[in-house]
PDB file of C-alpha atoms in Angstrom:
ATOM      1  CA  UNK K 545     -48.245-221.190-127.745  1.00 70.00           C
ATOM      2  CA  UNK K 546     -48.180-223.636-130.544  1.00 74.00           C
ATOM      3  CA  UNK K 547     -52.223-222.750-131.675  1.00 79.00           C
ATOM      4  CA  UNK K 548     -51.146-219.132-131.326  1.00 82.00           C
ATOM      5  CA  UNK K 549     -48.342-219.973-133.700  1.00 81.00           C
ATOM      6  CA  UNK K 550     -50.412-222.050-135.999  1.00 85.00           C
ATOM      7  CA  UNK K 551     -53.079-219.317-136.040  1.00 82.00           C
ATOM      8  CA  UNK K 552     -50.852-216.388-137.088  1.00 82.00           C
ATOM      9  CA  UNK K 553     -49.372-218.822-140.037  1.00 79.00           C
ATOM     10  CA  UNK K 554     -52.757-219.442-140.987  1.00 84.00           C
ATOM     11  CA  UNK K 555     -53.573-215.585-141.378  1.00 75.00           C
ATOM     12  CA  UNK K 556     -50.157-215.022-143.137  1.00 77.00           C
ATOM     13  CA  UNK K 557     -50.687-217.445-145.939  1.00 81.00           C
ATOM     14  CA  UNK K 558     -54.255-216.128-146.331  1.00 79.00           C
ATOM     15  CA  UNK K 559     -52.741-212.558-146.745  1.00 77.00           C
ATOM     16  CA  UNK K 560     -50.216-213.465-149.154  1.00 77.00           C
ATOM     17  CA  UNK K 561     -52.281-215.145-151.383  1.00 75.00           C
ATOM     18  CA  UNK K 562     -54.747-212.591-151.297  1.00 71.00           C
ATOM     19  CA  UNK K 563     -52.348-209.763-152.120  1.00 70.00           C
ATOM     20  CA  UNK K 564     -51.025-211.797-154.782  1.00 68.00           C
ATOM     21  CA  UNK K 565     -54.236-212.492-156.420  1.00 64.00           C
ATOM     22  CA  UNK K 566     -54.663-208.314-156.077  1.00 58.00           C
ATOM     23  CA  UNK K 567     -51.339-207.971-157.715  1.00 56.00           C
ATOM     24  CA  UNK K 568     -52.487-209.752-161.214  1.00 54.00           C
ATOM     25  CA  UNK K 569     -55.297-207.161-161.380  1.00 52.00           C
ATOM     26  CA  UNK K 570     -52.946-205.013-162.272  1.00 58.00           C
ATOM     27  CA  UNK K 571     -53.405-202.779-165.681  1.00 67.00           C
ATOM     28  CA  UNK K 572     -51.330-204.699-168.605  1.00 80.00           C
ATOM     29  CA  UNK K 573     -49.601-202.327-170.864  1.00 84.00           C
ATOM     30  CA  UNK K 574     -49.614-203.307-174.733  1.00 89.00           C
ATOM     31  CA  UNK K 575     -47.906-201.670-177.569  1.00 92.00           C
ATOM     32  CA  UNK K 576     -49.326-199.377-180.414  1.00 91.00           C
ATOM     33  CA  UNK K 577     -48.193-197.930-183.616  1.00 91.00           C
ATOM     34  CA  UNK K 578     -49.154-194.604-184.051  1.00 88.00           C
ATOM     35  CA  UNK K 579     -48.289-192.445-187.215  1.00 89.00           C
ATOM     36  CA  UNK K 580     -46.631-189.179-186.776  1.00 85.00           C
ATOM     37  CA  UNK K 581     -46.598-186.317-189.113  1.00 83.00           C
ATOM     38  CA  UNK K 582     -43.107-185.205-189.422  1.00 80.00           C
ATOM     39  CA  UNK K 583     -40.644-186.738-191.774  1.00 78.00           C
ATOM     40  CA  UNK K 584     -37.867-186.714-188.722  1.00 84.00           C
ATOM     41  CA  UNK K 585     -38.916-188.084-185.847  1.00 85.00           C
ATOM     42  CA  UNK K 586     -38.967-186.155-181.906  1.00 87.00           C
ATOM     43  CA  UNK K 587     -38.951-188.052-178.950  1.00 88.00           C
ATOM     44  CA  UNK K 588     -41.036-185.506-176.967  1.00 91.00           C
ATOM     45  CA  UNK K 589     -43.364-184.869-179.547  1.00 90.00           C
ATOM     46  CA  UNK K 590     -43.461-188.828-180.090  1.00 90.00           C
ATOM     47  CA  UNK K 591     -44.617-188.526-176.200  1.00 91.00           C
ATOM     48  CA  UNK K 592     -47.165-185.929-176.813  1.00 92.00           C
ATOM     49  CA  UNK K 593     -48.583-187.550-179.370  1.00 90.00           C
ATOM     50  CA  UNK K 594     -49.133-191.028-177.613  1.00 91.00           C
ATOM     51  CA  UNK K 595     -50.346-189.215-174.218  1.00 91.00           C
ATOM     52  CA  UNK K 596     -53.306-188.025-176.503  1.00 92.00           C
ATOM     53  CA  UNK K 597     -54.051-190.653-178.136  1.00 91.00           C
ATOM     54  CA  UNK K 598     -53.934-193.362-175.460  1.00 87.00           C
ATOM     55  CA  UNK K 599     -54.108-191.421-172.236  1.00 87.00           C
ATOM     56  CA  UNK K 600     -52.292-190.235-169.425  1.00 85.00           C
ATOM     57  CA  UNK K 601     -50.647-192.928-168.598  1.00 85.00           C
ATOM     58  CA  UNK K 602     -49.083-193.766-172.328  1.00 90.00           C
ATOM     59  CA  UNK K 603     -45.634-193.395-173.156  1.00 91.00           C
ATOM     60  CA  UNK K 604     -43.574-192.756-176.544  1.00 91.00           C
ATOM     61  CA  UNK K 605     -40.259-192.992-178.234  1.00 91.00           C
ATOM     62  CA  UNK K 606     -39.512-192.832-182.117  1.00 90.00           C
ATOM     63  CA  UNK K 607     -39.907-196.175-184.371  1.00 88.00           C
ATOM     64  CA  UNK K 608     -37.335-197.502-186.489  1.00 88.00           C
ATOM     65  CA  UNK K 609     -40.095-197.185-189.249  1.00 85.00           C
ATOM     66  CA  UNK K 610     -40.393-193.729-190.836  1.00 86.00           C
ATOM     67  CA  UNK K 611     -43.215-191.885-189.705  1.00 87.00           C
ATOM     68  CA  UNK K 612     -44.259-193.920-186.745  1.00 90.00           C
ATOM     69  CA  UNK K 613     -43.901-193.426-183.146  1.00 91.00           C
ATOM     70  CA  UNK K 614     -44.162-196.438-180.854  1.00 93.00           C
ATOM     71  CA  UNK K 615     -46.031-196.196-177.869  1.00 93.00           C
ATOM     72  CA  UNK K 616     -47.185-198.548-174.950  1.00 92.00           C
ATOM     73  CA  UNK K 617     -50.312-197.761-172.817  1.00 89.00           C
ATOM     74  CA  UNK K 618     -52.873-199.720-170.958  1.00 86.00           C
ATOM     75  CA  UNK K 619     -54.366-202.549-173.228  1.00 84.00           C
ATOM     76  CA  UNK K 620     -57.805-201.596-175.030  1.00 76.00           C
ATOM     77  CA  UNK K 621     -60.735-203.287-173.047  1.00 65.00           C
ATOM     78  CA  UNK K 622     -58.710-204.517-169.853  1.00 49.00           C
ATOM     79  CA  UNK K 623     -60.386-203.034-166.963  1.00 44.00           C
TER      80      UNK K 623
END
């Protein structure tokens, strides 16, 4: 009973530290400044304009700078 017990903590802590060491593979997300043309800034079109640029998976929202939407999207060169 006790090897059996051993055993299966042996196997956990493998598995844990295994999915954890999946878990930092994980895209990073990094922010970009991305000009807009408009003088007043849209959310949505903010949104639009950040999904083209950096993909499907970016997202926008208005600066506080005129004329600039910020976005954040996965990190140029990460895998």
């Amino acid at each position: 009973m006790r090897k059996s017990l051993q055993l299966l903590f042996t196997f956990l802590t493998i598995f844990i530290i295994l999915s954890l060491g999946t878990m930092t593979d994980a895209k990073k997300m990094c922010p970009y400044k991305t000009p807009h043309p408009n003088k007043q800034c849209v959310p949505l079109r903010c949104l639009d304009i950040c999904k083209k640029k950096h993909g499907a998976g970016a997202s926008g929202s208005c600066s506080d700078e005129k004329g600039f939407c910020n976005c954040v999207a996965n990190c140029k060169g990460a895998r």
